[in-house]
Amino acid sequence: PGPHLEPNLVGVVPNRCISVFIVFSILADFGPQKLLNEHQISLKSRCEHVTERSDKTQRGPPLKKIYTELYITEGLREETISRKNSLHNAPIRGQLKLPLNDIFKPLPDQHGSNRLVLTIGVAGIGKTFSVQKFTLDWAEGLENQDISAVVPLSFREMNLIRDEQHSLLTLIQRFHPTFQKIPAEQLSVCKLLFIFDGLDESRLSLDFNNSQMVSDVTQKSSINVLLTNLIQGRLLPSALVWITSRPAAANQIPLSCVSRVTEVQGFTDSQKEECFRRRFSDEDLSSRIISHIKASKSLFIMCEVPIFCWITAVVLEHMLTPEQKGGLPTTMTDMYSHFLMENPQELTEADMEVLLKLGRLAFEHLEKGNIMFYQEDLEQCGLDVTEASLYSGVCTEIFRRECQIFQKPVYSFVHLSVQEFLAAVYMIHRFTNKKTEVIKNLLKIQTNISTLDEFLSRIMKKSLQSQTGHLDLFVRFLHGLSVESNQRLLGSLLGQTENSPEIIQRIINNLKEMKTNDMSPDRSINIFHCLMEMKDLSVHQEIQEFLKSENRSEKELSEIHCSALAYMLQMSEEVLDELYLDQYKTSREVDFACFPNKNKCL
């Protein structure tokens, strides 16, 4: 029985009841249920293939063929919480693994339902792929069949209509036309799951304190108000809500509204290997790629991020050939340089010009925190959206048209790290061509910077002042681009760079002497990452000798040595049950910066 049923059936003769039952059976087959089945079919078609490049004319590989299970946990890692102050009240539950399709199911000791799940994960860790796989499993009738309809609504798409007025019903219909024939009252009797993917990409203003109250699915309001009322449970309280976000943006959702916090942690070591084996049918090629990334521990660790696995696969597939000459990439900057310049000999002047304009777009919006771009954003950087170079050759690997709804396209780089890399390329190009105005604006200084070592030193200090670390990878790429092999590969994209041994040594010395007294460990360790990008192994070797020595408690460790020690412990294949930090001699400043709980056994 639904809302159309007569309110009083007491005393109705049995035949009448049978008639009513038949009517509702027919409605189930040909009414709202049939329409919901059409929605299921529509979602299946939408989710069963993936697209990795900007060429939308060809369907990508089947999702199920390349999808590798991700490591998802109940609660957050302690380092995620400590790194992002906004999440300091989020639960830590001992890192209980949670299957993707169980995120709304209560734990055995948990009372009540999980109405709103907030899933956290760094850029490229697989949040959107998880949403796609969850939706596909539901659409194919495999999982979560107690849910009547899954309604995915990405923030990047809702940004396009942020100035429009909608009811919840018309908002759903805008993105899912199969709902256009479903009556409004049906929404309240269906068990709906709304998936809001990519909170960090939102250009909406969610105000949970002063929002207008909306409780009717047909009442029109702004998109902001609809979402806040739906999240708070005022609007359609029976609905489930799933929100995905990078950690820095998660504080937009009040924890009082959140039933469960989960974290996507990427791939385990065995899942990394599975990912490469799924991607390549050639077993020999996949084995060679796995062997190479295992030999470079820094690359192997970074492959916990699925998007980095993809970039690594693209690069090494082209480089691991029988006629291979020269060394393979061993650092992040190496890998991204090869990814950008897959066929450098084929690049035209027009391609170079477009890449530098994309670099400007990447840099200007990196500072603003934007990873999604609209036509006006491209035009402000001198990019012609009709330009052929933008959709052919190298650009298809790094830049794509995300979607085109309501005749308004949305653009993005294939990953935030690609945006950060191109931003670094653009900055080096501006520096080498003496166009330093953009550098002055970034550093908020008036005087010219004449040498590369001074430029990198100043920008390193600026990045260390950031609480969120939003410039960390950008700065690592800047240092990696000072290496001669990457300058040679990128050529005129960087311009005539200063790479004399004296300047390179000054850059290395500046990193080693950088003071980080007032910074958290996750901030200062980026200094050591920069040294590794420059392929300077001196600190690494010093720490190796220190660990082998018998008088470790007598030698005082500097801040950079402590960062190196932390890095090497991460890289080590040996699992330590205990690490007693009081065995290491450090200054008071180093204790504060690197080991705030030195008296404890970690």
Coordinates of C-alpha atoms in Angstrom, one line a residue:
P1 CA 0.0 0.0 0.0
G2 CA 1.2 3.5 -0.9
P3 CA 0.0 7.0 -0.6
H4 CA -2.6 6.5 -3.4
L5 CA -4.5 3.9 -1.3
E6 CA -7.9 4.9 0.3
P7 CA -7.3 5.9 3.9
N8 CA -10.0 3.7 5.3
L9 CA -10.4 0.1 4.1
V10 CA -12.0 -1.3 7.3
G11 CA -15.0 -3.5 6.4
V12 CA -14.1 -3.7 2.7
V13 CA -15.2 -7.0 1.2
P14 CA -12.5 -9.5 0.4
N15 CA -13.0 -9.2 -3.4
R16 CA -12.4 -5.4 -3.1
C17 CA -9.1 -6.1 -1.3
I18 CA -8.1 -8.5 -4.0
S19 CA -8.9 -5.9 -6.7
V20 CA -6.8 -3.3 -4.8
F21 CA -3.9 -5.8 -4.6
I22 CA -4.1 -6.5 -8.3
V23 CA -4.0 -2.7 -9.1
F24 CA -0.9 -2.3 -7.0
S25 CA 0.7 -5.3 -8.6
I26 CA 0.1 -3.7 -12.0
L27 CA 1.6 -0.4 -10.7
A28 CA 4.6 -2.3 -9.5
D29 CA 5.1 -3.8 -12.9
F30 CA 4.3 -0.8 -15.1
G31 CA 4.4 2.2 -12.8
P32 CA 7.2 3.6 -10.6
Q33 CA 8.9 0.2 -10.2
K34 CA 9.3 -0.1 -14.0
L35 CA 10.7 3.4 -14.1
L36 CA 13.2 2.6 -11.4
N37 CA 14.2 -0.5 -13.4
E38 CA 14.8 1.8 -16.3
H39 CA 17.0 4.0 -14.0
Q40 CA 18.9 0.9 -13.0
I41 CA 19.6 0.0 -16.7
S42 CA 20.6 3.6 -17.4
L43 CA 23.2 3.5 -14.5
K44 CA 24.5 0.2 -15.7
S45 CA 25.2 1.6 -19.1
R46 CA 26.8 4.7 -17.6
C47 CA 29.1 2.9 -15.2
E48 CA 30.2 -0.3 -16.9
H49 CA 33.1 1.3 -18.8
V50 CA 35.8 3.8 -17.7
T51 CA 37.3 6.7 -19.6
E52 CA 41.0 7.6 -19.0
R53 CA 41.6 10.1 -21.7
S54 CA 39.9 13.1 -23.2
D55 CA 38.7 11.2 -26.2
K56 CA 35.1 10.5 -25.3
T57 CA 34.2 9.0 -28.6
Q58 CA 35.6 5.6 -27.7
R59 CA 34.5 3.6 -24.7
G60 CA 37.3 2.8 -22.3
P61 CA 38.0 -0.7 -20.9
P62 CA 35.2 -2.5 -18.8
L63 CA 35.4 -1.3 -15.2
K64 CA 35.3 -4.9 -13.9
K65 CA 38.2 -5.9 -16.1
I66 CA 40.6 -3.3 -14.6
Y67 CA 39.1 -2.6 -11.2
T68 CA 41.3 -3.7 -8.3
E69 CA 39.9 -3.8 -4.8
L70 CA 40.9 -0.9 -2.7
Y71 CA 41.8 -0.9 1.0
I72 CA 39.0 1.0 2.8
T73 CA 38.8 1.3 6.5
E74 CA 36.3 2.3 9.2
G75 CA 37.5 5.6 10.7
L76 CA 40.7 7.4 9.7
R77 CA 44.4 6.8 10.1
E78 CA 45.8 8.9 12.9
E79 CA 48.2 10.7 10.6
T80 CA 45.3 11.7 8.4
I81 CA 43.6 13.3 11.4
S82 CA 46.7 14.9 12.8
R83 CA 47.5 16.4 9.3
K84 CA 44.1 17.9 8.9
N85 CA 43.0 19.8 12.0
S86 CA 39.4 19.9 10.6
L87 CA 39.1 16.1 11.2
H88 CA 40.4 16.1 14.8
N89 CA 37.0 14.8 16.1
A90 CA 36.7 12.0 13.5
P91 CA 36.8 8.5 14.9
I92 CA 39.8 6.1 14.9
R93 CA 38.6 2.5 15.1
G94 CA 41.8 0.5 14.9
Q95 CA 41.8 0.5 11.1
L96 CA 39.0 -2.1 10.6
K97 CA 38.9 -3.1 6.9
L98 CA 35.5 -2.4 5.4
P99 CA 34.4 -4.0 2.1
L100 CA 33.2 -1.4 -0.4
N101 CA 29.6 -2.7 -0.6
D102 CA 29.3 -2.8 3.2
I103 CA 29.8 0.9 3.9
F104 CA 26.2 1.4 4.9
K105 CA 25.9 -1.9 6.9
P106 CA 26.3 -1.6 10.7
L107 CA 29.1 -3.4 12.4
P108 CA 28.2 -6.3 14.7
D109 CA 28.5 -4.1 17.8
Q110 CA 27.0 -1.0 16.2
H111 CA 23.5 0.2 17.1
G112 CA 21.3 2.1 14.6
S113 CA 21.7 2.6 10.9
N114 CA 24.4 4.5 8.9
R115 CA 22.4 7.3 7.3
L116 CA 25.3 9.4 6.1
V117 CA 28.7 8.0 5.3
L118 CA 31.6 10.4 4.7
T119 CA 34.5 8.8 2.8
I120 CA 37.9 10.5 2.9
G121 CA 40.9 10.0 0.6
V122 CA 43.7 11.9 -1.0
A123 CA 43.6 12.9 -4.6
G124 CA 43.7 9.9 -7.0
I125 CA 43.3 7.3 -4.3
G126 CA 40.2 5.8 -6.0
K127 CA 37.2 7.5 -4.4
T128 CA 35.4 8.1 -7.7
F129 CA 36.2 4.6 -9.0
S130 CA 34.8 3.3 -5.7
V131 CA 31.6 5.2 -6.4
Q132 CA 31.4 3.9 -9.9
K133 CA 32.0 0.3 -8.8
F134 CA 29.4 0.5 -6.0
T135 CA 26.8 1.9 -8.4
L136 CA 27.6 -0.7 -11.1
D137 CA 27.2 -3.6 -8.5
W138 CA 23.8 -2.2 -7.5
A139 CA 22.7 -1.6 -11.1
E140 CA 23.6 -5.2 -12.0
G141 CA 21.5 -6.5 -9.1
L142 CA 24.6 -7.9 -7.3
E143 CA 24.7 -5.8 -4.1
N144 CA 22.6 -3.6 -1.8
Q145 CA 19.3 -4.6 -3.4
D146 CA 17.5 -3.2 -0.4
I147 CA 18.1 0.2 -1.9
S148 CA 15.4 1.2 -4.3
A149 CA 17.5 3.6 -6.4
V150 CA 21.1 4.9 -6.4
V151 CA 21.3 8.6 -7.4
P152 CA 24.9 9.8 -8.2
L153 CA 25.3 13.6 -8.2
S154 CA 28.8 14.8 -8.6
F155 CA 29.8 18.3 -7.3
R156 CA 31.7 19.0 -10.5
E157 CA 28.4 18.7 -12.4
M158 CA 26.3 20.5 -9.8
N159 CA 28.7 23.4 -10.1
L160 CA 27.3 24.1 -13.6
I161 CA 23.8 24.8 -12.2
R162 CA 24.8 26.4 -8.9
D163 CA 22.9 29.6 -9.8
E164 CA 19.6 27.8 -10.7
Q165 CA 16.6 27.2 -8.5
H166 CA 15.4 23.6 -8.1
S167 CA 13.3 21.3 -6.0
L168 CA 14.9 18.0 -5.0
L169 CA 12.7 16.3 -7.5
T170 CA 13.7 18.5 -10.5
L171 CA 17.4 18.3 -9.4
I172 CA 17.3 14.6 -9.7
Q173 CA 15.5 14.7 -13.0
R174 CA 18.0 17.2 -14.4
F175 CA 20.8 14.6 -14.1
H176 CA 18.7 11.4 -14.3
P177 CA 15.9 11.8 -16.9
T178 CA 14.5 8.4 -16.0
F179 CA 13.0 10.0 -12.9
Q180 CA 10.9 12.4 -14.9
K181 CA 7.8 10.1 -14.8
I182 CA 8.1 9.2 -11.1
P183 CA 5.6 11.0 -8.9
A184 CA 7.0 13.1 -6.1
E185 CA 5.2 11.1 -3.4
Q186 CA 7.1 8.0 -4.6
L187 CA 10.4 9.5 -3.4
S188 CA 9.3 9.3 0.2
V189 CA 8.4 5.6 0.0
C190 CA 11.5 4.6 -1.9
K191 CA 14.8 3.9 -0.2
L192 CA 17.1 6.3 -2.1
L193 CA 20.8 6.6 -1.8
F194 CA 22.3 9.9 -2.9
I195 CA 26.0 9.9 -3.7
F196 CA 27.7 13.3 -3.7
D197 CA 31.1 12.7 -5.2
G198 CA 34.0 15.2 -4.9
L199 CA 33.1 17.6 -2.2
D200 CA 36.6 19.1 -2.6
E201 CA 35.6 20.1 -6.2
S202 CA 32.6 22.0 -5.0
R203 CA 32.1 25.7 -5.9
L204 CA 28.8 25.7 -3.8
S205 CA 28.5 27.5 -0.5
L206 CA 27.1 25.0 2.0
D207 CA 25.9 26.9 5.1
F208 CA 24.6 24.5 7.8
N209 CA 24.0 27.3 10.4
N210 CA 21.8 29.8 8.5
S211 CA 20.1 27.6 5.9
Q212 CA 16.5 28.0 5.0
M213 CA 14.4 24.9 6.0
V214 CA 13.1 22.7 3.2
S215 CA 11.2 19.5 3.9
D216 CA 9.1 19.1 0.7
V217 CA 10.7 17.4 -2.3
T218 CA 8.7 19.7 -4.6
Q219 CA 9.8 23.0 -2.9
K220 CA 12.2 25.1 -5.0
S221 CA 15.3 26.6 -3.5
S222 CA 19.0 27.0 -4.3
I223 CA 21.2 24.0 -4.8
N224 CA 23.1 25.0 -1.6
V225 CA 19.9 24.9 0.5
L226 CA 18.7 21.6 -1.0
L227 CA 22.0 19.9 -0.2
T228 CA 22.3 21.2 3.4
N229 CA 18.7 20.1 4.2
L230 CA 19.2 16.7 2.6
I231 CA 22.5 16.2 4.5
Q232 CA 20.9 17.3 7.8
G233 CA 18.0 15.0 7.3
R234 CA 15.3 17.6 7.2
L235 CA 14.6 16.8 3.5
L236 CA 13.8 13.2 2.8
P237 CA 15.0 11.8 6.1
S238 CA 14.6 8.2 4.9
A239 CA 17.3 8.7 2.3
L240 CA 20.9 7.5 2.6
V241 CA 23.7 9.9 1.8
W242 CA 27.3 9.1 0.7
I243 CA 29.8 12.0 0.4
T244 CA 33.3 11.6 -0.9
S245 CA 36.0 14.2 -0.3
R246 CA 39.7 14.9 0.0
P247 CA 40.7 15.5 3.7
A248 CA 41.2 19.2 3.4
A249 CA 37.5 19.8 2.4
A250 CA 35.8 17.3 4.7
N251 CA 35.3 19.9 7.5
Q252 CA 32.5 21.4 5.4
I253 CA 30.2 18.6 6.7
P254 CA 29.3 18.9 10.4
L255 CA 30.3 15.6 12.1
S256 CA 27.0 15.8 13.9
C257 CA 25.4 14.8 10.6
V258 CA 27.8 12.0 9.9
S259 CA 27.0 8.4 10.9
R260 CA 30.2 6.8 9.7
V261 CA 33.6 8.1 8.5
T262 CA 35.6 5.8 6.2
E263 CA 39.0 6.3 4.5
V264 CA 40.2 5.0 1.1
Q265 CA 43.8 4.1 1.6
G266 CA 44.6 2.9 -1.9
F267 CA 46.4 -0.3 -2.7
T268 CA 48.2 -2.7 -0.5
D269 CA 51.4 -4.2 -1.9
S270 CA 49.7 -7.2 -3.3
Q271 CA 46.9 -5.0 -4.8
K272 CA 49.6 -2.9 -6.6
E273 CA 50.8 -6.1 -8.3
E274 CA 47.3 -7.1 -9.1
C275 CA 46.6 -3.7 -10.6
F276 CA 49.5 -4.0 -13.1
R277 CA 48.6 -7.6 -14.0
R278 CA 45.0 -6.6 -14.7
R279 CA 46.1 -3.7 -16.9
F280 CA 48.4 -5.8 -19.2
S281 CA 47.5 -9.0 -20.9
D282 CA 51.2 -9.5 -21.6
E283 CA 52.5 -11.3 -18.4
D284 CA 56.1 -10.7 -19.2
L285 CA 55.6 -6.9 -19.5
S286 CA 53.6 -6.7 -16.3
S287 CA 56.3 -8.8 -14.5
R288 CA 59.1 -6.5 -15.8
I289 CA 57.1 -3.4 -14.7
I290 CA 56.5 -4.8 -11.2
S291 CA 60.2 -5.7 -10.9
H292 CA 61.2 -2.2 -11.8
I293 CA 58.9 -0.4 -9.3
K294 CA 59.9 -2.9 -6.6
A295 CA 63.5 -2.1 -7.2
S296 CA 62.8 1.6 -6.6
K297 CA 61.2 1.7 -3.2
S298 CA 60.0 5.3 -3.5
L299 CA 58.1 4.4 -6.7
F300 CA 56.6 1.3 -5.1
I301 CA 55.3 3.2 -2.1
M302 CA 53.8 5.9 -4.4
C303 CA 51.9 3.2 -6.3
E304 CA 49.5 2.8 -3.4
V305 CA 47.7 5.7 -5.2
P306 CA 45.9 4.1 -8.2
I307 CA 46.4 7.1 -10.5
F308 CA 50.1 6.9 -10.0
C309 CA 49.9 3.2 -11.0
W310 CA 48.3 4.3 -14.2
I311 CA 50.9 7.0 -15.0
T312 CA 53.7 4.5 -14.2
A313 CA 52.0 1.9 -16.5
V314 CA 51.7 4.4 -19.3
V315 CA 55.4 5.4 -19.1
L316 CA 56.9 2.0 -18.6
E317 CA 54.8 0.4 -21.3
H318 CA 56.4 2.7 -23.8
M319 CA 59.9 2.4 -22.3
L320 CA 60.2 -1.3 -21.6
T321 CA 60.9 -2.4 -25.2
P322 CA 63.5 -4.8 -26.5
E323 CA 65.5 -1.8 -28.0
Q324 CA 65.3 0.1 -24.7
K325 CA 68.3 2.4 -24.2
G326 CA 69.2 4.5 -21.2
G327 CA 67.9 4.4 -17.6
L328 CA 64.4 4.0 -16.5
P329 CA 62.6 6.7 -14.3
T330 CA 63.5 6.4 -10.6
T331 CA 61.9 9.5 -9.1
M332 CA 58.5 11.2 -9.4
T333 CA 59.9 14.0 -11.5
D334 CA 61.5 11.5 -13.9
M335 CA 58.2 9.6 -14.2
Y336 CA 56.1 12.7 -14.9
S337 CA 58.6 14.2 -17.3
H338 CA 58.5 11.0 -19.4
F339 CA 54.7 11.0 -19.1
L340 CA 54.5 14.5 -20.4
M341 CA 57.0 14.1 -23.2
E342 CA 56.2 10.6 -24.4
N343 CA 57.2 11.5 -27.9
P344 CA 59.2 14.7 -27.6
Q345 CA 60.5 14.6 -31.1
E346 CA 56.9 14.9 -32.4
L347 CA 56.0 18.0 -30.4
T348 CA 55.3 21.1 -32.5
E349 CA 55.8 24.7 -31.5
A350 CA 52.0 24.9 -31.2
D351 CA 52.0 22.0 -28.8
M352 CA 54.7 23.7 -26.7
E353 CA 52.7 26.9 -26.6
V354 CA 49.5 25.0 -25.5
L355 CA 51.4 23.1 -22.8
L356 CA 52.8 26.4 -21.4
K357 CA 49.3 27.9 -21.4
L358 CA 48.1 24.8 -19.6
G359 CA 50.9 25.3 -17.2
R360 CA 49.7 28.8 -16.4
L361 CA 46.2 27.4 -15.9
A362 CA 47.6 24.7 -13.6
F363 CA 49.6 27.2 -11.5
E364 CA 47.0 29.9 -11.1
H365 CA 44.3 27.5 -10.0
L366 CA 46.7 25.5 -7.8
E367 CA 47.0 28.6 -5.7
K368 CA 43.2 29.0 -5.6
G369 CA 42.7 25.3 -4.8
N370 CA 40.7 24.6 -8.0
I371 CA 41.0 21.4 -9.9
M372 CA 38.0 21.8 -12.2
F373 CA 37.9 24.5 -14.9
Y374 CA 35.3 26.1 -17.1
Q375 CA 35.6 27.7 -20.5
E376 CA 36.1 31.2 -19.0
D377 CA 39.0 29.9 -16.9
L378 CA 40.7 28.5 -20.1
E379 CA 40.1 31.7 -22.0
Q380 CA 41.7 33.8 -19.2
C381 CA 44.9 31.8 -19.8
G382 CA 44.8 32.4 -23.5
L383 CA 43.6 28.9 -24.3
D384 CA 41.2 28.5 -27.3
V385 CA 38.8 25.7 -26.4
T386 CA 38.4 24.9 -30.1
E387 CA 42.2 24.7 -30.7
A388 CA 43.0 21.3 -32.2
S389 CA 46.2 20.9 -30.1
L390 CA 44.1 20.9 -27.0
Y391 CA 42.4 17.6 -27.9
S392 CA 45.2 15.8 -29.8
G393 CA 48.6 14.4 -29.2
V394 CA 50.2 14.9 -25.8
C395 CA 47.3 16.9 -24.4
T396 CA 44.9 14.0 -24.5
E397 CA 47.1 12.3 -21.9
I398 CA 47.1 15.2 -19.4
F399 CA 44.0 17.3 -20.0
R400 CA 40.5 16.2 -20.6
R401 CA 36.9 17.5 -21.1
E402 CA 35.3 16.0 -18.1
C403 CA 31.7 16.2 -19.1
Q404 CA 29.3 18.3 -21.2
I405 CA 25.9 18.8 -19.6
F406 CA 23.6 21.7 -20.4
Q407 CA 25.9 22.6 -23.3
K408 CA 28.6 23.7 -20.9
P409 CA 31.9 21.7 -20.8
V410 CA 34.0 21.1 -17.7
Y411 CA 37.8 20.5 -17.9
S412 CA 40.4 19.1 -15.6
F413 CA 43.9 17.6 -15.6
V414 CA 43.9 13.8 -15.4
H415 CA 45.1 14.1 -11.8
L416 CA 46.0 16.8 -9.3
S417 CA 49.6 15.7 -9.4
V418 CA 49.7 16.3 -13.2
Q419 CA 48.4 19.8 -12.5
E420 CA 51.1 20.3 -9.9
F421 CA 53.8 19.1 -12.3
L422 CA 52.7 21.4 -15.2
A423 CA 52.5 24.3 -12.7
A424 CA 56.2 23.6 -11.8
V425 CA 57.2 23.4 -15.5
Y426 CA 55.5 26.8 -16.0
M427 CA 57.2 28.4 -13.0
I428 CA 60.7 27.2 -14.1
H429 CA 59.9 28.5 -17.6
R430 CA 58.9 31.9 -16.2
F431 CA 62.1 32.0 -14.1
T432 CA 64.5 31.1 -16.9
N433 CA 62.9 33.6 -19.3
K434 CA 63.3 36.4 -16.7
K435 CA 59.5 36.9 -16.4
T436 CA 59.5 37.0 -12.6
E437 CA 56.3 38.9 -11.9
V438 CA 54.3 35.8 -11.3
I439 CA 57.1 34.6 -8.9
K440 CA 57.0 37.9 -7.0
N441 CA 53.3 37.6 -6.6
L442 CA 53.6 34.0 -5.3
L443 CA 56.3 34.9 -2.8
K444 CA 54.8 38.3 -2.0
I445 CA 58.1 40.1 -2.6
Q446 CA 59.1 43.2 -4.5
T447 CA 62.8 42.4 -5.4
N448 CA 64.0 40.3 -8.3
I449 CA 65.4 36.8 -7.7
S450 CA 68.4 36.3 -9.8
T451 CA 69.5 32.7 -9.1
L452 CA 67.8 29.3 -9.1
D453 CA 69.0 28.4 -5.7
E454 CA 67.5 31.5 -4.1
F455 CA 64.2 31.0 -5.9
L456 CA 64.0 27.3 -4.8
S457 CA 65.0 28.2 -1.2
R458 CA 62.3 30.9 -0.9
I459 CA 59.6 28.8 -2.4
M460 CA 60.6 25.9 -0.1
K461 CA 60.1 28.1 2.9
K462 CA 56.7 29.2 1.7
S463 CA 55.6 25.7 1.2
L464 CA 56.7 24.7 4.7
Q465 CA 54.5 27.5 6.2
S466 CA 51.3 25.8 4.7
Q467 CA 49.3 23.8 7.2
T468 CA 47.7 21.6 4.5
G469 CA 50.8 20.9 2.4
H470 CA 49.1 22.1 -0.7
L471 CA 52.4 23.1 -2.3
D472 CA 54.5 20.1 -1.2
L473 CA 54.4 18.1 -4.5
F474 CA 54.7 21.3 -6.6
V475 CA 57.9 22.1 -4.7
R476 CA 59.2 18.6 -5.1
F477 CA 58.7 18.8 -8.8
L478 CA 60.5 22.2 -8.9
H479 CA 63.6 20.6 -7.3
G480 CA 63.4 17.6 -9.6
L481 CA 63.3 19.8 -12.6
S482 CA 66.7 21.2 -11.7
V483 CA 68.2 17.8 -12.5
E484 CA 70.0 17.9 -15.9
S485 CA 68.4 14.7 -17.2
N486 CA 64.9 16.2 -16.8
Q487 CA 66.0 19.5 -18.3
R488 CA 67.4 17.7 -21.3
L489 CA 64.2 15.8 -21.8
L490 CA 61.8 18.8 -21.4
G491 CA 64.1 21.1 -23.5
S492 CA 62.6 24.3 -24.6
L493 CA 59.5 23.9 -22.3
L494 CA 61.8 24.9 -19.4
G495 CA 64.1 27.3 -21.3
Q496 CA 67.8 27.8 -20.8
T497 CA 68.2 26.7 -17.2
E498 CA 71.0 27.3 -14.8
N499 CA 72.4 23.8 -13.9
S500 CA 76.1 24.5 -13.1
P501 CA 77.4 22.1 -10.4
E502 CA 77.9 25.1 -8.0
I503 CA 74.3 26.1 -8.2
I504 CA 73.0 22.5 -7.8
Q505 CA 75.3 22.1 -4.7
R506 CA 73.9 25.4 -3.2
I507 CA 70.4 24.1 -3.7
I508 CA 71.3 20.9 -1.9
N509 CA 73.0 22.7 0.9
N510 CA 70.1 25.0 1.4
L511 CA 67.8 22.0 1.8
K512 CA 70.0 20.4 4.4
E513 CA 70.3 23.6 6.4
M514 CA 66.6 24.5 6.3
K515 CA 65.2 25.2 9.8
T516 CA 61.9 23.5 10.6
N517 CA 61.6 24.2 14.4
D518 CA 57.9 25.3 14.3
M519 CA 56.7 22.7 11.8
S520 CA 55.1 19.3 12.1
P521 CA 57.0 16.2 10.9
D522 CA 54.8 15.7 7.8
R523 CA 55.8 19.2 6.8
S524 CA 59.6 18.9 7.3
I525 CA 59.9 15.5 5.7
N526 CA 59.2 17.1 2.3
I527 CA 62.7 18.5 2.5
F528 CA 64.2 15.0 2.3
H529 CA 61.8 14.2 -0.5
C530 CA 63.2 17.2 -2.5
L531 CA 66.7 15.9 -1.9
M532 CA 65.6 12.5 -3.3
E533 CA 64.1 14.2 -6.4
M534 CA 67.4 15.8 -7.0
K535 CA 69.0 12.4 -6.7
D536 CA 71.2 13.5 -3.8
L537 CA 71.8 10.4 -1.7
S538 CA 74.3 11.9 0.8
V539 CA 71.9 12.2 3.7
H540 CA 70.5 8.8 2.9
Q541 CA 73.9 7.3 3.0
E542 CA 74.8 9.1 6.3
I543 CA 71.7 7.6 7.9
Q544 CA 72.5 4.1 6.7
E545 CA 76.0 4.4 8.2
F546 CA 74.4 5.8 11.4
L547 CA 72.1 2.8 11.7
K548 CA 75.0 0.4 11.3
S549 CA 77.1 2.1 13.9
E550 CA 77.4 0.8 17.5
N551 CA 77.4 4.3 19.1
R552 CA 74.1 5.6 17.8
S553 CA 73.2 7.1 21.1
E554 CA 76.3 9.4 21.1
K555 CA 75.8 11.1 17.7
E556 CA 73.3 13.9 17.6
L557 CA 70.9 13.8 14.7
S558 CA 70.0 17.0 12.8
E559 CA 66.5 17.8 11.6
I560 CA 67.2 16.6 8.1
H561 CA 68.7 13.4 9.4
C562 CA 65.5 12.8 11.5
S563 CA 63.4 13.3 8.3
A564 CA 65.6 10.9 6.5
L565 CA 65.3 8.3 9.3
A566 CA 61.5 8.6 9.2
Y567 CA 61.6 8.2 5.4
M568 CA 63.9 5.1 5.5
L569 CA 61.7 3.5 8.2
Q570 CA 58.8 3.9 5.8
M571 CA 60.8 2.4 2.9
S572 CA 62.2 -0.5 4.9
E573 CA 60.9 -4.0 4.1
E574 CA 61.7 -5.0 7.7
V575 CA 58.8 -4.7 10.0
L576 CA 59.7 -3.3 13.4
D577 CA 57.6 -4.4 16.4
E578 CA 59.1 -1.6 18.5
L579 CA 61.1 1.6 18.0
Y580 CA 62.5 3.3 21.1
L581 CA 63.1 6.9 20.2
D582 CA 65.0 7.6 23.4
Q583 CA 67.9 5.6 22.0
Y584 CA 68.5 8.5 19.5
K585 CA 70.3 11.7 20.5
T586 CA 68.6 14.8 19.2
S587 CA 68.5 18.5 20.1
R588 CA 65.5 20.0 21.9
E589 CA 64.4 21.7 18.6
V590 CA 64.6 18.4 16.7
D591 CA 62.6 16.7 19.5
F592 CA 59.9 19.2 19.1
A593 CA 59.8 19.2 15.3
C594 CA 60.3 15.5 14.6
F595 CA 59.7 13.5 17.8
P596 CA 57.1 15.3 20.0
N597 CA 56.4 12.0 21.9
K598 CA 60.0 10.9 22.1
N599 CA 59.6 9.3 25.6
K600 CA 57.0 6.9 24.2
C601 CA 57.6 3.6 22.4
L602 CA 56.1 3.8 18.9

